[in-house]
Structures are given as structure tokens and as C-alpha cells.
Coordinates of C-alpha atoms and ligand atoms in Angstrom, one line a residue:
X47 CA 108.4 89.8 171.7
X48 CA 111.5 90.7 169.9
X49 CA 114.3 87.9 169.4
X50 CA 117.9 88.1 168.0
X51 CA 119.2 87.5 164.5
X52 CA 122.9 86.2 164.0
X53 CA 123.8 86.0 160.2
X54 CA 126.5 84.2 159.1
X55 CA 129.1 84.3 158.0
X56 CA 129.6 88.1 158.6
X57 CA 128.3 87.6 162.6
X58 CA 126.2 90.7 162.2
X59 CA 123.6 90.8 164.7
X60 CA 119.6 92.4 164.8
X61 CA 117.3 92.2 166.5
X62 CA 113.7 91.5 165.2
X63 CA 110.3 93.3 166.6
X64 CA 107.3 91.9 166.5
X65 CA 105.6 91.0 163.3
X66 CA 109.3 92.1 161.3
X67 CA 110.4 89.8 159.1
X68 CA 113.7 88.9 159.2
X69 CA 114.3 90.5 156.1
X70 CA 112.9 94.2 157.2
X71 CA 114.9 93.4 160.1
X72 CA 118.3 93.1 158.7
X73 CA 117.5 96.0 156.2
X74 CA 116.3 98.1 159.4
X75 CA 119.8 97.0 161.3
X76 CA 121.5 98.5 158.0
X77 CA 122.6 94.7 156.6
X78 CA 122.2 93.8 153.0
X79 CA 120.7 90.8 152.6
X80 CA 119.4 90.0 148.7
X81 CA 115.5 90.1 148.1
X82 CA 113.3 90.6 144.8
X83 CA 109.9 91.0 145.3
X84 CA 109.1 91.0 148.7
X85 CA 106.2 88.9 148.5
X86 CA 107.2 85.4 148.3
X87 CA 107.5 85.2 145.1
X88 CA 111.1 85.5 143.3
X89 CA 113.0 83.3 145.9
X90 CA 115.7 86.2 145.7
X91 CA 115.7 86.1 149.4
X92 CA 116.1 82.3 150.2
X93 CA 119.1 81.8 153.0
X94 CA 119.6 78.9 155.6
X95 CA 118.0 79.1 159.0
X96 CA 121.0 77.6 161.0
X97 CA 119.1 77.6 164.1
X98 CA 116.0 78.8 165.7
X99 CA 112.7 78.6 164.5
X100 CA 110.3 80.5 162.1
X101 CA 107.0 81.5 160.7
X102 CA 107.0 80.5 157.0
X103 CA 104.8 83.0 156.4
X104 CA 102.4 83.3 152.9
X105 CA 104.6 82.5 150.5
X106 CA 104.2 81.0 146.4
X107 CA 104.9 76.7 146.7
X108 CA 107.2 77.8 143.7
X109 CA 109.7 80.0 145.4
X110 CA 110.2 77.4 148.1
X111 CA 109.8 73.9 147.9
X112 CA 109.2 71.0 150.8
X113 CA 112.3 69.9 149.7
X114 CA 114.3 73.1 150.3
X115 CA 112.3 73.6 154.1
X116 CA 113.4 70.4 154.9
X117 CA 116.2 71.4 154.6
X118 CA 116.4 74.5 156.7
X119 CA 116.0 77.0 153.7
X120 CA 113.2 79.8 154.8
X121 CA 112.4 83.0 152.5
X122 CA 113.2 86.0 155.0
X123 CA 110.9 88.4 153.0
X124 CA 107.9 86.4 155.1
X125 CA 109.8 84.2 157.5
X126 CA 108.9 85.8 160.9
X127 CA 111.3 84.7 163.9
X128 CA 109.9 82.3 166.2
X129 CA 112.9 82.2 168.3
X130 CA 116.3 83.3 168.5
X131 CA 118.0 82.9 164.9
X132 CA 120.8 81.9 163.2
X133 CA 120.6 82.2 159.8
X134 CA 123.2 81.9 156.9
X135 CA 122.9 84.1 153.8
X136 CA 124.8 86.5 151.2
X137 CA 124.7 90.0 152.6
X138 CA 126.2 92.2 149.4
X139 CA 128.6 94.8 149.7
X140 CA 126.8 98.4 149.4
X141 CA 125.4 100.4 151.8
X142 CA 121.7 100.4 152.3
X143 CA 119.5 103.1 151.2
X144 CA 116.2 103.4 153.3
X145 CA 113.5 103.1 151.6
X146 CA 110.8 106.5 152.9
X147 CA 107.5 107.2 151.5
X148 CA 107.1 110.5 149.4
X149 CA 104.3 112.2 147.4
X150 CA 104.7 112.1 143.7
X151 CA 102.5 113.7 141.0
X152 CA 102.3 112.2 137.5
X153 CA 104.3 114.9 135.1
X154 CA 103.2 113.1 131.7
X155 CA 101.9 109.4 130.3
X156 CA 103.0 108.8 126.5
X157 CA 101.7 105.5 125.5
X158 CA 104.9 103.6 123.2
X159 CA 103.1 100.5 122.2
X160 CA 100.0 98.9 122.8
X161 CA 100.6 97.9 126.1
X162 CA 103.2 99.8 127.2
X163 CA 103.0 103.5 129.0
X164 CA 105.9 105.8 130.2
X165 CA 105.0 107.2 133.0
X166 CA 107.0 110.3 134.5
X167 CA 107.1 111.3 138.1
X168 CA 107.8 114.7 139.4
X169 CA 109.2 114.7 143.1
X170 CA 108.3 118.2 145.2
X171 CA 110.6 120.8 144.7
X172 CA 112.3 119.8 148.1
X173 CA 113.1 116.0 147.5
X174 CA 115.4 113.8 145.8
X175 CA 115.3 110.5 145.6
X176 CA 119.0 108.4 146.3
X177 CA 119.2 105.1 144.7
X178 CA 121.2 102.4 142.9
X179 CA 120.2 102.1 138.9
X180 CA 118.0 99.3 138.5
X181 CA 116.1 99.6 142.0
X182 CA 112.4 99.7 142.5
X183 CA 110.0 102.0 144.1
X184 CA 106.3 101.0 145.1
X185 CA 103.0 102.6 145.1
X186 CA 100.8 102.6 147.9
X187 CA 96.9 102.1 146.9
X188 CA 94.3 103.8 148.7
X189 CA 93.4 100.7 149.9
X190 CA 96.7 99.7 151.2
X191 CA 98.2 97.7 148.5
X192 CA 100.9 98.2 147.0
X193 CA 102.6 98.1 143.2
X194 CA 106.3 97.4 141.9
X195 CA 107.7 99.0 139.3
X196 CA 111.4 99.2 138.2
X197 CA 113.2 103.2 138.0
X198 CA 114.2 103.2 134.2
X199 CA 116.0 106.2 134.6
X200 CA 119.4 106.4 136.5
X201 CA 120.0 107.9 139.5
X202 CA 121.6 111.4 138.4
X203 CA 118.1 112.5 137.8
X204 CA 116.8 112.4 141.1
X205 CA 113.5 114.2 141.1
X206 CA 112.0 113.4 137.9
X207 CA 110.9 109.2 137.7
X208 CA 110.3 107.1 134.8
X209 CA 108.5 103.8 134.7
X210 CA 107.8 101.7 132.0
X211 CA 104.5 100.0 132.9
X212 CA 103.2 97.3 130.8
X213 CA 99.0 97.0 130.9
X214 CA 98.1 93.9 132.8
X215 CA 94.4 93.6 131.3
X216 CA 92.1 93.3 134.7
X217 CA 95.3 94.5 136.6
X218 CA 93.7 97.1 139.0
X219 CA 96.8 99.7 138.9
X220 CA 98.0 99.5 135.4
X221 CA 94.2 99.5 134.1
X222 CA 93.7 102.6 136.1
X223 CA 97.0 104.6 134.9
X224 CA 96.3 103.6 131.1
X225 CA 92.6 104.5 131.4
X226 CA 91.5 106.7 134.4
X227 CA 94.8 108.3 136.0
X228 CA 94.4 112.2 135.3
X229 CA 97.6 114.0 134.4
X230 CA 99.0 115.9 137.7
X231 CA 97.4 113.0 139.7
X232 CA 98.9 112.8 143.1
X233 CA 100.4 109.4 144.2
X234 CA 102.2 108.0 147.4
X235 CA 105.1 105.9 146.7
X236 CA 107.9 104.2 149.0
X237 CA 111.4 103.8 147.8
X238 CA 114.0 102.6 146.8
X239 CA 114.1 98.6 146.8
X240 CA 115.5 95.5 146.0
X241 CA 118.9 94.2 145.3
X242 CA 118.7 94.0 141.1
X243 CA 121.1 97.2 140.9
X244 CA 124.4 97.6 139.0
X245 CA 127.7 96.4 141.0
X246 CA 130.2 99.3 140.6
X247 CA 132.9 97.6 142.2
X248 CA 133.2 95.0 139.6
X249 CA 135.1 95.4 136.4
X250 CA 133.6 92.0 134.6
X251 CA 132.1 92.4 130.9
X252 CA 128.6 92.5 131.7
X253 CA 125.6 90.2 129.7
X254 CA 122.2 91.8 130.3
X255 CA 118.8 90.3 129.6
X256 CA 115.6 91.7 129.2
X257 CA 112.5 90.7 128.9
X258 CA 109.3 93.0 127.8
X259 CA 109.5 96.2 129.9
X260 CA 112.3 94.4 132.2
X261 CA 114.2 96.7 129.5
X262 CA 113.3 99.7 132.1
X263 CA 116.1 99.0 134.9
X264 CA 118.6 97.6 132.3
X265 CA 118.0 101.4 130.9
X266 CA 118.9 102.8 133.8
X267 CA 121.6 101.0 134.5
X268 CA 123.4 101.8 131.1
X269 CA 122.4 105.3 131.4
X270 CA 123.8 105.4 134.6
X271 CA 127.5 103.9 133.1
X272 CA 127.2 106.2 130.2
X273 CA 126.7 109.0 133.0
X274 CA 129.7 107.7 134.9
X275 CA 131.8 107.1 132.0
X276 CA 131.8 103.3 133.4
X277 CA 133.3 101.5 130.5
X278 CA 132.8 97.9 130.9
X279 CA 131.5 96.3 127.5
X280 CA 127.7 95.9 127.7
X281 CA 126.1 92.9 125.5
X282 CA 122.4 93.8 125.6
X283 CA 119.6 91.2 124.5
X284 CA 116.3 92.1 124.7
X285 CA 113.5 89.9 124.1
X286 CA 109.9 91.0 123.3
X287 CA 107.1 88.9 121.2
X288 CA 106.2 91.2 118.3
X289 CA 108.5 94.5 116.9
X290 CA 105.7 96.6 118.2
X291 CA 106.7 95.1 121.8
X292 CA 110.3 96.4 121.2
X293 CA 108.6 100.0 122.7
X294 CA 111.5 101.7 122.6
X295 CA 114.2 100.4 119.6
X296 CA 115.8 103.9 118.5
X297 CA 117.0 104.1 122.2
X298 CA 119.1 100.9 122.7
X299 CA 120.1 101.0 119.1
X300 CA 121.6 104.7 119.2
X301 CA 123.8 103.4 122.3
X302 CA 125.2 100.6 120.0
X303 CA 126.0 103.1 117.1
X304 CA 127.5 105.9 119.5
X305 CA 129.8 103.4 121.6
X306 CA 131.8 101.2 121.1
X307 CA 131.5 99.1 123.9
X308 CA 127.9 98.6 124.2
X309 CA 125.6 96.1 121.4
X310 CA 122.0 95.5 121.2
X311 CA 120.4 92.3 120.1
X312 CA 117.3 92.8 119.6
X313 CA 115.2 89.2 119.9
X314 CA 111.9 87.9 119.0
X315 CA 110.4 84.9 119.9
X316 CA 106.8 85.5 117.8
X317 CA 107.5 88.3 114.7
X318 CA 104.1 89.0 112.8
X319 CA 105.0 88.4 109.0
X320 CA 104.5 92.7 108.7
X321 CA 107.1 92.7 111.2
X322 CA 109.7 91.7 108.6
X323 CA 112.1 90.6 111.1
X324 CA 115.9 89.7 109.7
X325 CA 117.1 89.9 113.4
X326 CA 117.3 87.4 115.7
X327 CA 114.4 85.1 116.7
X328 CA 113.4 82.8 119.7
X329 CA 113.7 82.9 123.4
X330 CA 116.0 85.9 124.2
X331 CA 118.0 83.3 127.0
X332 CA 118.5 81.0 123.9
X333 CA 119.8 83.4 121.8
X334 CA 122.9 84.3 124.6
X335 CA 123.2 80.9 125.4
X336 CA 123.6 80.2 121.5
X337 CA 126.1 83.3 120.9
X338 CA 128.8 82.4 124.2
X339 CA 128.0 78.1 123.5
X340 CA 132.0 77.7 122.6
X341 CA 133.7 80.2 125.4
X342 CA 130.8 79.8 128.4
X343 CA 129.4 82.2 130.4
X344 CA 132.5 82.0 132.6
X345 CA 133.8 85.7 132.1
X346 CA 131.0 87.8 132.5
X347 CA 127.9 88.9 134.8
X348 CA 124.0 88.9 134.3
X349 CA 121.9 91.3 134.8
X350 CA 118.5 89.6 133.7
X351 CA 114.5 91.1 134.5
X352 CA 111.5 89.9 133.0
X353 CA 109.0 87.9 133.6
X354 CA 109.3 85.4 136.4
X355 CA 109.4 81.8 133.9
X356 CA 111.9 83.8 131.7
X357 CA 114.8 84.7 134.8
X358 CA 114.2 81.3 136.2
X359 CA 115.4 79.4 132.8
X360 CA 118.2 82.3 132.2
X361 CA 119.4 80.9 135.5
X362 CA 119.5 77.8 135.5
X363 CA 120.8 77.4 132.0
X364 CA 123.6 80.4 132.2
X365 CA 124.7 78.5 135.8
X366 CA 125.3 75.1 133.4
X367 CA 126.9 77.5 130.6
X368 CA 129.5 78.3 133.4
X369 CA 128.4 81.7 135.0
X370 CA 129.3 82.1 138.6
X371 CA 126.1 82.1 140.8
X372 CA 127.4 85.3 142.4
X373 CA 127.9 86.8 138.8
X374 CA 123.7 86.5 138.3
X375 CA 121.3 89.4 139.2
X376 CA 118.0 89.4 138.4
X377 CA 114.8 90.7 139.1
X378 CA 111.6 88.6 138.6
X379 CA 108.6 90.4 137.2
X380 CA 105.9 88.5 140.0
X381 CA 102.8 90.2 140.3
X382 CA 101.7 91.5 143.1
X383 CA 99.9 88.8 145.8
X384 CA 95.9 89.9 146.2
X385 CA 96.8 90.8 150.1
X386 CA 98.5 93.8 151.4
X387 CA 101.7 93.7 152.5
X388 CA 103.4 96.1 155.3
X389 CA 106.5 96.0 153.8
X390 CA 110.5 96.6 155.2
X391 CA 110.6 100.2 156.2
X392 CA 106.8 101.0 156.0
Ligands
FAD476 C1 110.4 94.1 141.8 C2 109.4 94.2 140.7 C3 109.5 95.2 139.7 C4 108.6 95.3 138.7 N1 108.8 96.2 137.7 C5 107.9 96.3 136.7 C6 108.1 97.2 135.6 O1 109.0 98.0 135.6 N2 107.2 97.2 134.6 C7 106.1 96.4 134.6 O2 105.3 96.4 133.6 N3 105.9 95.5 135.6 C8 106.7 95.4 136.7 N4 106.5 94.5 137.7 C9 105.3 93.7 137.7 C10 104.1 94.5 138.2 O3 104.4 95.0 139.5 C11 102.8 93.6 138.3 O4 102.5 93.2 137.0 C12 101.6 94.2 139.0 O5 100.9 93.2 139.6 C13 100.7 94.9 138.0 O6 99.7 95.6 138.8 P1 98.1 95.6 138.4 O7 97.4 96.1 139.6 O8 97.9 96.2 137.1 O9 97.7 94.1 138.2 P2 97.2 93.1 139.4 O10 95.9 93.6 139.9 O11 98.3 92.9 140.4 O12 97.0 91.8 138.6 C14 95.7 91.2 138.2 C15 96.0 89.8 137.8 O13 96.7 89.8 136.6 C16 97.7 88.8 136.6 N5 99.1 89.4 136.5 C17 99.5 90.6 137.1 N6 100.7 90.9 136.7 C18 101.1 89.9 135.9 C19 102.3 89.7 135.2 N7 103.4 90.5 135.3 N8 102.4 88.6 134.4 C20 101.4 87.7 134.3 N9 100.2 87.9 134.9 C21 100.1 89.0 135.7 C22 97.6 88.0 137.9 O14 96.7 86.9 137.7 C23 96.9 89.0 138.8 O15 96.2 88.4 139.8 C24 107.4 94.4 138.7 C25 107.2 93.5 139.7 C26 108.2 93.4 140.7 C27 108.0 92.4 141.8

């Protein structure tokens, strides 16, 4: 049975099939409503159901708590309609691009650290793929699960993909890419999602954050400025444990020498005494909230991605520094849930 959507404040209307979410809904009318993960996880997604009833759906206790379903907040990447809706939520400002499944085949793996591999993607001849720097594309397991990784490459170069794929040890992809995947393997992947992509229509300095390979979409995005000659000044922190978990240093650090407006602070929270480390030390969060403690947060955006424990702490304590909640993207590393998901647009 389908049933109607109304989201407010915009009034846009949709209109749910059965088993859609509300989110692959929305994203299927062509509306813009935030999400991370898709699974329940990152909370990116959380809105108000004015009126109407829903399926919770599976979801992690974390991302949404009694508290917050008492008081009408749902998660619309698993909240199924029950009734007719009306729900209340940011939609953002940029048009949609639908996500579509393609065939890609693995062009090259160079392994940067210990647990870190590059992965390239080669797109047949005839595709491109259109997306926002900073998106994420999935790949579809033969046995119907699927895999998020972040595009660390910007979206001029639109037939060639790089991930940055850090080894989960027992992880069933990334232990089969570092030790089984043959070069030229064939994969499926869908693409692009998710809402962590760079606002072009705002001319605020920008803060980013990243943690481990949460460096890969924050690469994009700068390459895509440099690309575009987009010259708002770029503060970038990355956090990692060790210098060899910093798997790609010349990179960021040949921005900061070639332009003026972008820096790199490099931070460690646990150097190894061969390390030798002068820079910066601790939780990369601390470290911006210790550099902007006198004139607040108040002036710039966030772009923040890293592990889950990492975004949630940058946003709370950057919201009590004075950043704007609208002025704070971010996406949460979550792993994948052991179930399969069908996903918007699949
Ligand atoms: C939007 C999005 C973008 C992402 N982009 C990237 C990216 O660019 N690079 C990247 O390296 N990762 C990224 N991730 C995380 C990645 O998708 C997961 O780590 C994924 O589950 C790894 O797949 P796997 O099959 O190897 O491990 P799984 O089989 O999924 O995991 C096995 C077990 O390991 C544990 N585990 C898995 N992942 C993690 C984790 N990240 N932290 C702690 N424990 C974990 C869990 O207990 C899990 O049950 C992204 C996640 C999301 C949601």
C-alpha cells in the first residue's frame, strides 16, 4: 500500500511504495533530505514525524534514543510509513544525483601503509560517473551485501575511482581486496550517495577534520576547489594514531606549500618514539578546538569524517565552541550492519 509524505517546511510531497523508506522515497521524488550511512547508524537522517505513524525499522540504540522516539524523532533511512506522514526535516539545497549501478573493474591496488590500500576503479569506456566531492559509492557482494566507501578523488575525473580502504581485520570485503582481489577483477557498485559533499554556494572559511582514511573525501573535496579555482581558506587537520597512519603526508603537505590559502595540521594522538613527532599531538577534535578556543567556531564550516566516536565528539564540542549546526557536515565511518540492505534507488 503506498501512503503520502508531506515534509515540512518546504510542503513537498511523495508518495511512498511499499517497503520504501521514507528516505528512498524522498530521494526517488527528487527531495534532498540529509542521510549518512543508510543503515541506522550515523543518525544523519534523524527528522520529526509530525504526524502519521511508522515502522522504526532495524536501527543501532545509539543513533536513536527512547528519549528522542518519544518524542516523535524517527531515522528515515529505516522508518517505513505506516500511514500517511508528515514529517519535518532539512531538505539541502542541490539537486539530486541518482544513484545507478555500474560495472567497475579494479585498474590498480598500491598498498600506502599497513592498513591502508588505494584502490583505482576504471568505469567502461562508455560511462561517467556525476557526483558531488565527498560522496560515496557502494559495492554490491555476491551475496547481496553491500560496502561504503568514500570517492577520494573529485568529480572532474569521472571514469577513473579512488578509494582509500583501510583493512578491517576479519572484515569480509577489505580482507578480500588486501588479500585475494585479482587485479582487473570485475565489481558491481551503486552510486553516488550521501549528503557529506562540499557546499559550493557558500563562501564561509572552511575547518575540515579527518580522521584515518576519512582523509579520502576531504581529498576530494580540496581537489575539487583547487580544480575550480574555489578559493575559500581551507584549515585541514588530520588525525591518525602513528606517522605511518598519516598514508599519504607528501599530498596534503604540497597543497599547504603551493597555496596560500589552504594549511595542514597534521595530528597524532599515539606517535611511536621512532616516529619523532615535533607536530601536534592528541585527539585531532582537541587540537581545533584548542587552535579557535579565543575566537569560536562561529565563522567557519566543518567538514568532519572518521570514525563514528570521533564525528560524534567533533559535534557536540564545535556546537559548544559556537559553530552553527547547519555549518557541520560530516560523515560517520559505521560499518556495515551483518544484514543486507535494499537500499534508495536499488
Ligand atoms: C558512508 C560511509 C563511507 C565510508 N567510507 C570509508 C572509506 O572511505 N574508507 C574506509 O576505510 N572505510 C569507510 N567506511 C567504513 C567501511 O564501509 C566499513 O568499515 C566496512 O564495514 C568494512 O567492510 P568489511 O567487509 O571489510 O568489514 P565487515 O565485514 O563489515 O566488518 C567485520 C566486523 O569488523 C568490525 N568493523 C567493521 N568496520 C569497522 C570500523 N570502521 N571500525 C571499527 N570496527 C569495524 C565490526 O565489528 C564488523 O562486524 C565507510 C562507511 C560509511 C558508512
Amino acid at each position: 500500500m503506498n501512503h503520502q509524505i508531506t515534509i515540512q517546511p518546504s510542503g513537498h510531497l511523495c508518495t511512498a511504495n511499499a517497503h520504501e523508506t521514507v528516505l528512498e522515497s524522498a530521494i526517488n521524488a527528487g527531495f534532498n533530505i540529509p542521510y549518512g550511512c543508510r543503515n541506522g547508524a550515523c543518525g544523519s537522517c534523524k527528522g520529526t514525524v509530525l504526524s502519521g505513524e511508522v515502522d522504526y525499522g532495524d536501527y543501532a540504540a545509539a543513533a536513536l534514543t527512547d528519549a528522542e522516539k518519544a518524542a516523535g524523532k524517527a531515522l528515515f533511512c529505516c522508518a517505513r510509513p505506516l500511514t500517511d506522514l508528515t514529517i519535518e526535516c532539512r531538505e539541502i539545497n542541490a539537486s539530486i544525483i541518482p544513484p545507478r549501478i555500474i560495472p567497475a573493474r579494479v585498474e590498480r591496488k598500491e598498498q600506502l601503509s599497513h592498513d591502508v590500500m588505494v584502490l583505482f576503479l576504471k568505469l567502461p569506456s562508455s560511462e561517467h560517473l556525476q557526483f558531488m566531492a565527498g560522496q560515496y559509492i557502494e559495492f554490491l557482494l555476491k551475496d547481496g551485501k553491500r560496502r561504503a566507501f568514500s570517492l577520494a578523488n573529485a568529480p572532474h575525473i569521472d571514469n577513473m575511482l579512488e578509494l582509500h580502504l583501510r583493512l578491517i581485520p576479519g572484515g569480509q570485503f577489505t580482507e578480500y581486496v588486501f588479500n585475494e582481489m585479482p587485479d582487473k577483477a570485475i565489481m558491481r557498485i551503486e552510486a553516488p550517495f550521501g549528503s557529506f559533499y562540499l557546499r559550493e554556494d557558500s563562501s564561509k572559511p572552511i575547518i575540515m577534520v579527518a580522521g584515518g582514511t576519512g582523509f579520502a573525501p576531504v581529498k576530494g573535496m580540496i581537489e575539487h576547489m583547487l580544480h575550480k579555482d574555489i578559493q575559500r581558506p581551507v584549515i585541514l587537520y588530520w588525525g591518525a594514531k602513528t606517522l605511518q597512519d598519516l598514508y599519504m603526508p607528501v599530498l596534503p603537505a604540497a597543497w599547504a606549500t603551493e597555496y596560500p590559502h589552504i594549511q595542514f595540521i597534521p595530528v597524532l594522538s599515539d606517535a611511536m618514539p621512532e616516529d619523532q613527532w615535533q607536530g601536534r599531538t592528541g585527539l585531532v577534535h582537541q587540537a581545533v578546538l584548542d587552535d579557535f578556543s579565543s575566537q569560536g567556531l562561529g565563522n567557519y564550516e566543518v567538514y568532519c569524517c572518521g570514525a563514528p566516536a570521533m564525528v560524534e565528539v567533533a559535534h557536540a564540542s564545535f556546537l559548544n565552541a559556537g559553530l552553527a549546526e547547519d555549518a557541520f557536515f560530516s560523515d560517520a565511518f559505521n560499518y556495515a550492519k551483518p544484514v543486507v540492505t535494499t537500499g534508495a534507488g536499488a
